[in-house]
PDB file of C-alpha atoms in Angstrom:
ATOM      1  CA  UNK A 266      -0.964  12.959  22.062  1.00 74.00           C
ATOM      2  CA  UNK A 267      -2.634  16.565  22.287  1.00 90.00           C
ATOM      3  CA  UNK A 268      -0.623  19.289  22.574  1.00 96.00           C
ATOM      4  CA  UNK A 269      -0.473  22.782  23.008  1.00 97.00           C
ATOM      5  CA  UNK A 270       0.450  25.981  22.211  1.00 97.00           C
ATOM      6  CA  UNK A 271       0.739  29.364  23.971  1.00 97.00           C
ATOM      7  CA  UNK A 272       1.676  32.193  21.688  1.00 97.00           C
ATOM      8  CA  UNK A 273       2.990  34.710  23.625  1.00 96.00           C
ATOM      9  CA  UNK A 274       5.148  32.802  25.784  1.00 96.00           C
ATOM     10  CA  UNK A 275       6.256  30.666  22.670  1.00 96.00           C
ATOM     11  CA  UNK A 276       5.931  27.411  25.227  1.00 97.00           C
ATOM     12  CA  UNK A 277       4.492  24.050  23.888  1.00 96.00           C
ATOM     13  CA  UNK A 278       3.854  20.842  26.519  1.00 96.00           C
ATOM     14  CA  UNK A 279       1.452  18.398  26.426  1.00 95.00           C
ATOM     15  CA  UNK A 280      -1.854  17.625  28.048  1.00 94.00           C
ATOM     16  CA  UNK A 281       0.487  16.697  31.661  1.00 95.00           C
ATOM     17  CA  UNK A 282       2.353  18.983  31.941  1.00 96.00           C
ATOM     18  CA  UNK A 283      -0.741  21.530  30.874  1.00 96.00           C
ATOM     19  CA  UNK A 284      -1.875  20.964  34.389  1.00 95.00           C
ATOM     20  CA  UNK A 285       0.982  19.598  36.336  1.00 95.00           C
ATOM     21  CA  UNK A 286       2.636  23.131  36.246  1.00 94.00           C
ATOM     22  CA  UNK A 287       0.232  25.042  34.365  1.00 94.00           C
ATOM     23  CA  UNK A 288      -3.254  23.840  36.030  1.00 95.00           C
ATOM     24  CA  UNK A 289      -4.954  24.237  33.403  1.00 94.00           C
ATOM     25  CA  UNK A 290      -6.621  20.439  31.161  1.00 93.00           C
ATOM     26  CA  UNK A 291      -8.325  20.631  27.506  1.00 91.00           C
ATOM     27  CA  UNK A 292     -11.450  21.514  28.990  1.00 93.00           C
ATOM     28  CA  UNK A 293     -10.785  24.951  30.710  1.00 95.00           C
ATOM     29  CA  UNK A 294      -6.345  25.539  28.546  1.00 96.00           C
ATOM     30  CA  UNK A 295      -8.281  28.954  26.317  1.00 95.00           C
ATOM     31  CA  UNK A 296      -8.748  30.234  29.697  1.00 96.00           C
ATOM     32  CA  UNK A 297      -4.799  30.891  30.174  1.00 96.00           C
ATOM     33  CA  UNK A 298      -3.632  32.323  26.464  1.00 96.00           C
ATOM     34  CA  UNK A 299      -2.964  28.354  26.063  1.00 97.00           C
ATOM     35  CA  UNK A 300      -4.402  27.043  21.757  1.00 97.00           C
ATOM     36  CA  UNK A 301      -3.955  23.924  20.198  1.00 97.00           C
ATOM     37  CA  UNK A 302      -0.843  23.089  18.611  1.00 97.00           C
ATOM     38  CA  UNK A 303      -1.229  20.805  14.927  1.00 97.00           C
ATOM     39  CA  UNK A 304       1.824  18.756  15.555  1.00 96.00           C
ATOM     40  CA  UNK A 305       2.045  16.013  12.480  1.00 94.00           C
ATOM     41  CA  UNK A 306       3.889  16.572  10.077  1.00 93.00           C
ATOM     42  CA  UNK A 307       3.168  16.355   6.136  1.00 93.00           C
ATOM     43  CA  UNK A 308       2.911  13.512   4.479  1.00 94.00           C
ATOM     44  CA  UNK A 309       5.682  12.929   2.438  1.00 94.00           C
ATOM     45  CA  UNK A 310       7.847   9.400   1.206  1.00 95.00           C
ATOM     46  CA  UNK A 311      10.414   9.085   3.245  1.00 94.00           C
ATOM     47  CA  UNK A 312      12.653   6.705   1.291  1.00 96.00           C
ATOM     48  CA  UNK A 313      13.320  11.332  -1.203  1.00 97.00           C
ATOM     49  CA  UNK A 314      13.116  14.044   2.300  1.00 96.00           C
ATOM     50  CA  UNK A 315      12.657  14.580   5.128  1.00 94.00           C
ATOM     51  CA  UNK A 316      10.721  16.388   7.481  1.00 95.00           C
ATOM     52  CA  UNK A 317      12.346  19.319   9.467  1.00 95.00           C
ATOM     53  CA  UNK A 318      10.083  21.759  11.609  1.00 96.00           C
ATOM     54  CA  UNK A 319      10.936  25.301  10.403  1.00 97.00           C
ATOM     55  CA  UNK A 320       8.074  27.421  13.120  1.00 96.00           C
ATOM     56  CA  UNK A 321       4.485  27.842  13.653  1.00 97.00           C
ATOM     57  CA  UNK A 322       2.048  29.113  12.685  1.00 97.00           C
ATOM     58  CA  UNK A 323      -2.190  30.422  13.261  1.00 97.00           C
ATOM     59  CA  UNK A 324      -4.262  28.598  11.789  1.00 97.00           C
ATOM     60  CA  UNK A 325      -6.954  31.034  12.338  1.00 96.00           C
ATOM     61  CA  UNK A 326      -9.555  29.261   9.902  1.00 96.00           C
ATOM     62  CA  UNK A 327      -9.453  26.745  13.091  1.00 96.00           C
ATOM     63  CA  UNK A 328      -7.755  29.068  15.675  1.00 96.00           C
ATOM     64  CA  UNK A 329      -5.279  26.679  16.413  1.00 97.00           C
ATOM     65  CA  UNK A 330      -1.787  26.418  16.116  1.00 98.00           C
ATOM     66  CA  UNK A 331       0.080  24.400  13.154  1.00 97.00           C
ATOM     67  CA  UNK A 332       3.560  22.502  13.133  1.00 97.00           C
ATOM     68  CA  UNK A 333       5.455  24.019  10.256  1.00 97.00           C
ATOM     69  CA  UNK A 334       7.685  22.288   8.498  1.00 97.00           C
ATOM     70  CA  UNK A 335      10.274  21.757   5.687  1.00 97.00           C
ATOM     71  CA  UNK A 336      10.544  18.304   3.264  1.00 96.00           C
ATOM     72  CA  UNK A 337      14.480  18.014   2.800  1.00 95.00           C
ATOM     73  CA  UNK A 338      15.677  15.407   0.213  1.00 96.00           C
ATOM     74  CA  UNK A 339      19.178  13.277   2.208  1.00 96.00           C
ATOM     75  CA  UNK A 340      22.174  12.892   0.018  1.00 97.00           C
ATOM     76  CA  UNK A 341      21.824  11.672  -3.333  1.00 97.00           C
ATOM     77  CA  UNK A 342      23.781   8.299  -3.195  1.00 98.00           C
ATOM     78  CA  UNK A 343      22.292   7.854   0.016  1.00 97.00           C
ATOM     79  CA  UNK A 344      18.781   7.773  -1.908  1.00 98.00           C
ATOM     80  CA  UNK A 345      19.812   5.382  -4.932  1.00 98.00           C
ATOM     81  CA  UNK A 346      20.977   3.152  -2.235  1.00 98.00           C
ATOM     82  CA  UNK A 347      18.039   2.610  -0.732  1.00 97.00           C
ATOM     83  CA  UNK A 348      16.262   2.697  -4.075  1.00 98.00           C
ATOM     84  CA  UNK A 349      18.796  -0.181  -4.613  1.00 98.00           C
ATOM     85  CA  UNK A 350      17.925  -1.899  -2.039  1.00 97.00           C
ATOM     86  CA  UNK A 351      14.156  -1.632  -2.360  1.00 97.00           C
ATOM     87  CA  UNK A 352      14.557  -2.412  -5.535  1.00 98.00           C
ATOM     88  CA  UNK A 353      17.072  -5.919  -5.583  1.00 97.00           C
ATOM     89  CA  UNK A 354      13.863  -7.608  -2.699  1.00 96.00           C
ATOM     90  CA  UNK A 355      11.295  -6.474  -5.412  1.00 96.00           C
ATOM     91  CA  UNK A 356      12.773  -8.691  -8.053  1.00 97.00           C
ATOM     92  CA  UNK A 357      13.784 -11.234  -5.695  1.00 96.00           C
ATOM     93  CA  UNK A 358       9.698 -11.179  -5.511  1.00 95.00           C
ATOM     94  CA  UNK A 359       8.863 -12.262  -8.296  1.00 96.00           C
ATOM     95  CA  UNK A 360      11.915 -13.701  -9.226  1.00 97.00           C
ATOM     96  CA  UNK A 361       9.704 -16.890  -6.693  1.00 95.00           C
ATOM     97  CA  UNK A 362       6.683 -15.975  -8.036  1.00 95.00           C
ATOM     98  CA  UNK A 363       6.306 -19.894 -10.751  1.00 94.00           C
ATOM     99  CA  UNK A 364       6.385 -19.855 -14.230  1.00 94.00           C
ATOM    100  CA  UNK A 365       3.780 -21.862 -16.097  1.00 92.00           C
ATOM    101  CA  UNK A 366       5.035 -23.859 -19.088  1.00 90.00           C
ATOM    102  CA  UNK A 367       2.386 -26.066 -20.799  1.00 86.00           C
ATOM    103  CA  UNK A 368      -0.189 -25.350 -18.807  1.00 86.00           C
ATOM    104  CA  UNK A 369       1.611 -26.402 -15.257  1.00 86.00           C
ATOM    105  CA  UNK A 370       2.950 -24.016 -12.957  1.00 89.00           C
ATOM    106  CA  UNK A 371       6.287 -24.238 -12.009  1.00 91.00           C
ATOM    107  CA  UNK A 372       7.416 -23.446  -8.909  1.00 91.00           C
ATOM    108  CA  UNK A 373      10.528 -20.444  -9.396  1.00 94.00           C
ATOM    109  CA  UNK A 374      12.031 -20.232  -5.596  1.00 93.00           C
ATOM    110  CA  UNK A 375      15.858 -20.833  -5.533  1.00 94.00           C
ATOM    111  CA  UNK A 376      14.978 -24.751  -4.206  1.00 93.00           C
ATOM    112  CA  UNK A 377      13.672 -24.951  -7.187  1.00 92.00           C
ATOM    113  CA  UNK A 378      15.482 -23.803  -9.418  1.00 94.00           C
ATOM    114  CA  UNK A 379      18.126 -25.997  -8.335  1.00 95.00           C
ATOM    115  CA  UNK A 380      16.352 -29.244  -8.080  1.00 92.00           C
ATOM    116  CA  UNK A 381      15.316 -28.002 -12.339  1.00 93.00           C
ATOM    117  CA  UNK A 382      19.509 -28.222 -12.962  1.00 94.00           C
ATOM    118  CA  UNK A 383      19.837 -31.150 -11.839  1.00 93.00           C
ATOM    119  CA  UNK A 384      16.891 -32.762 -13.213  1.00 92.00           C
ATOM    120  CA  UNK A 385      17.823 -31.824 -16.861  1.00 94.00           C
ATOM    121  CA  UNK A 386      21.393 -32.433 -16.133  1.00 94.00           C
ATOM    122  CA  UNK A 387      19.883 -36.670 -15.178  1.00 93.00           C
ATOM    123  CA  UNK A 388      17.839 -36.320 -17.509  1.00 93.00           C
ATOM    124  CA  UNK A 389      20.761 -35.272 -20.906  1.00 95.00           C
ATOM    125  CA  UNK A 390      22.343 -38.471 -19.086  1.00 95.00           C
ATOM    126  CA  UNK A 391      20.397 -40.875 -18.915  1.00 94.00           C
ATOM    127  CA  UNK A 392      17.756 -39.504 -21.900  1.00 92.00           C
ATOM    128  CA  UNK A 393      15.147 -42.286 -22.042  1.00 92.00           C
ATOM    129  CA  UNK A 394      14.325 -42.388 -19.322  1.00 92.00           C
ATOM    130  CA  UNK A 395      10.803 -40.008 -17.705  1.00 90.00           C
ATOM    131  CA  UNK A 396      10.655 -37.681 -15.316  1.00 88.00           C
ATOM    132  CA  UNK A 397       7.877 -37.306 -12.033  1.00 88.00           C
ATOM    133  CA  UNK A 398       8.014 -34.347 -11.537  1.00 82.00           C
ATOM    134  CA  UNK A 399       5.568 -32.761  -8.199  1.00 82.00           C
ATOM    135  CA  UNK A 400       4.669 -29.335 -10.055  1.00 78.00           C
ATOM    136  CA  UNK A 401       3.163 -27.080  -7.357  1.00 77.00           C
ATOM    137  CA  UNK A 402      -0.266 -27.891 -10.228  1.00 76.00           C
ATOM    138  CA  UNK A 403       0.481 -30.992  -9.105  1.00 82.00           C
ATOM    139  CA  UNK A 404       2.925 -34.500 -10.682  1.00 86.00           C
ATOM    140  CA  UNK A 405       3.378 -34.145 -14.399  1.00 83.00           C
ATOM    141  CA  UNK A 406       5.764 -36.772 -15.871  1.00 87.00           C
ATOM    142  CA  UNK A 407       8.625 -35.014 -18.412  1.00 88.00           C
ATOM    143  CA  UNK A 408      10.940 -36.662 -20.685  1.00 92.00           C
ATOM    144  CA  UNK A 409      14.207 -34.814 -21.340  1.00 94.00           C
ATOM    145  CA  UNK A 410      12.282 -33.250 -24.305  1.00 93.00           C
ATOM    146  CA  UNK A 411       9.848 -31.566 -21.818  1.00 91.00           C
ATOM    147  CA  UNK A 412      12.251 -31.019 -19.357  1.00 92.00           C
ATOM    148  CA  UNK A 413      14.677 -29.406 -21.052  1.00 94.00           C
ATOM    149  CA  UNK A 414      11.600 -27.456 -21.940  1.00 93.00           C
ATOM    150  CA  UNK A 415      10.755 -26.865 -18.927  1.00 92.00           C
ATOM    151  CA  UNK A 416      14.285 -26.009 -17.082  1.00 95.00           C
ATOM    152  CA  UNK A 417      14.027 -23.323 -20.316  1.00 96.00           C
ATOM    153  CA  UNK A 418      11.487 -21.545 -19.978  1.00 96.00           C
ATOM    154  CA  UNK A 419      12.469 -21.818 -16.799  1.00 96.00           C
ATOM    155  CA  UNK A 420      15.696 -19.827 -17.059  1.00 97.00           C
ATOM    156  CA  UNK A 421      13.819 -17.540 -19.247  1.00 98.00           C
ATOM    157  CA  UNK A 422      11.805 -16.075 -16.219  1.00 97.00           C
ATOM    158  CA  UNK A 423      14.552 -15.736 -13.572  1.00 98.00           C
ATOM    159  CA  UNK A 424      16.273 -13.885 -16.301  1.00 98.00           C
ATOM    160  CA  UNK A 425      13.955 -11.767 -17.055  1.00 98.00           C
ATOM    161  CA  UNK A 426      13.548 -10.649 -13.977  1.00 98.00           C
ATOM    162  CA  UNK A 427      17.209 -10.271 -13.210  1.00 98.00           C
ATOM    163  CA  UNK A 428      17.373  -7.494 -17.083  1.00 98.00           C
ATOM    164  CA  UNK A 429      14.383  -6.100 -15.496  1.00 98.00           C
ATOM    165  CA  UNK A 430      16.163  -5.147 -12.266  1.00 98.00           C
ATOM    166  CA  UNK A 431      19.303  -3.855 -13.585  1.00 98.00           C
ATOM    167  CA  UNK A 432      17.504  -1.954 -16.413  1.00 98.00           C
ATOM    168  CA  UNK A 433      16.492   0.143 -13.281  1.00 98.00           C
ATOM    169  CA  UNK A 434      18.863  -0.705 -11.535  1.00 98.00           C
ATOM    170  CA  UNK A 435      21.335   1.334 -14.924  1.00 98.00           C
ATOM    171  CA  UNK A 436      18.169   4.095 -14.852  1.00 98.00           C
ATOM    172  CA  UNK A 437      18.429   4.702 -11.237  1.00 98.00           C
ATOM    173  CA  UNK A 438      22.097   5.158 -11.423  1.00 98.00           C
ATOM    174  CA  UNK A 439      21.825   7.752 -13.780  1.00 98.00           C
ATOM    175  CA  UNK A 440      19.606  10.005 -12.200  1.00 98.00           C
ATOM    176  CA  UNK A 441      21.629  12.999 -10.771  1.00 98.00           C
ATOM    177  CA  UNK A 442      18.422  14.229  -9.095  1.00 97.00           C
ATOM    178  CA  UNK A 443      15.694  14.217  -6.258  1.00 97.00           C
ATOM    179  CA  UNK A 444      12.816  13.540  -9.510  1.00 97.00           C
ATOM    180  CA  UNK A 445      14.307  12.068 -11.198  1.00 98.00           C
ATOM    181  CA  UNK A 446      14.914   8.815  -9.222  1.00 98.00           C
ATOM    182  CA  UNK A 447      10.905   9.404  -8.450  1.00 97.00           C
ATOM    183  CA  UNK A 448      10.283   8.542 -11.598  1.00 98.00           C
ATOM    184  CA  UNK A 449      12.483   6.125 -11.262  1.00 98.00           C
ATOM    185  CA  UNK A 450      10.616   3.548  -8.440  1.00 98.00           C
ATOM    186  CA  UNK A 451       7.487   4.698 -10.214  1.00 97.00           C
ATOM    187  CA  UNK A 452       8.008   2.186 -12.718  1.00 98.00           C
ATOM    188  CA  UNK A 453       8.617  -0.922  -9.795  1.00 97.00           C
ATOM    189  CA  UNK A 454       5.727  -1.376 -10.846  1.00 96.00           C
ATOM    190  CA  UNK A 455       5.980  -1.715 -13.915  1.00 96.00           C
ATOM    191  CA  UNK A 456       7.968  -4.268 -16.350  1.00 97.00           C
ATOM    192  CA  UNK A 457       8.749  -7.222 -14.855  1.00 97.00           C
ATOM    193  CA  UNK A 458       8.063 -10.369 -17.003  1.00 97.00           C
ATOM    194  CA  UNK A 459       4.852 -12.359 -16.642  1.00 95.00           C
ATOM    195  CA  UNK A 460       4.568 -14.834 -13.631  1.00 94.00           C
ATOM    196  CA  UNK A 461       2.066 -18.028 -11.874  1.00 90.00           C
ATOM    197  CA  UNK A 462       0.893 -15.883  -9.449  1.00 89.00           C
ATOM    198  CA  UNK A 463       1.860 -18.932  -6.568  1.00 84.00           C
ATOM    199  CA  UNK A 464       3.699 -15.860  -4.086  1.00 71.00           C
ATOM    200  CA  UNK A 465       2.036 -12.409  -3.796  1.00 49.00           C
ATOM    201  CA  UNK A 466       5.392  -9.719  -4.190  1.00 49.00           C
ATOM    202  CA  UNK A 467       5.898  -8.273  -0.414  1.00 47.00           C
ATOM    203  CA  UNK A 468       6.524  -5.246  -2.853  1.00 44.00           C
ATOM    204  CA  UNK A 469       5.805  -2.717   0.312  1.00 42.00           C
ATOM    205  CA  UNK A 470       5.195   0.939   0.306  1.00 37.00           C
ATOM    206  CA  UNK A 471       7.830   3.636   1.591  1.00 37.00           C
ATOM    207  CA  UNK A 472       4.533   6.625   2.158  1.00 34.00           C
ATOM    208  CA  UNK A 473       4.440   7.328   5.116  1.00 31.00           C
ATOM    209  CA  UNK A 474       3.123  10.420   7.165  1.00 32.00           C
ATOM    210  CA  UNK A 475       4.864   9.929   9.399  1.00 30.00           C
ATOM    211  CA  UNK A 476       8.683   9.167  10.914  1.00 33.00           C
ATOM    212  CA  UNK A 477       9.958   5.534  11.405  1.00 33.00           C
TER     213      UNK A 477
END
């Protein structure tokens, strides 16, 4: 949306008001002493800052006016809560991303984790009976030794995801400044265990040039 500014009256209007109240259009607005007004806030990361309008300044190079902004952080506890919510979502995305065990891709979503645990209990009770297992890469037959190794590999993988979340969560708790929290958040995409890649993590950038 086009915006216009009159430096003498300090009035700000949009295109419709410019014409309805003052009789000017985007083609002849300068005849009435109006200037284009850039109302775009600066690029910012909404996890850490909120833009607040502070005034208007003249851009002599382009001969337009621009709103000026100040980026202010919310309370640090609010930032920490936001980051922990984001971190939990990222951990979950990694948790259900699957793991490769002996060349087979094993699903690690919550339902599959429960099925593997159940299969392990069944196999322990019936150690001589092979189990037909539908892995992500196809059917496999698992004996007790293999299902035990599979259950351990899945458990180790899932635990490593939670260990990484815990490590980053503790770093969030330990941070005392916004800059320290920004440094922690920069590590959200690092340090996770190697997965099978069956689920593409929904890690969404929180960076936006505009408010939500």
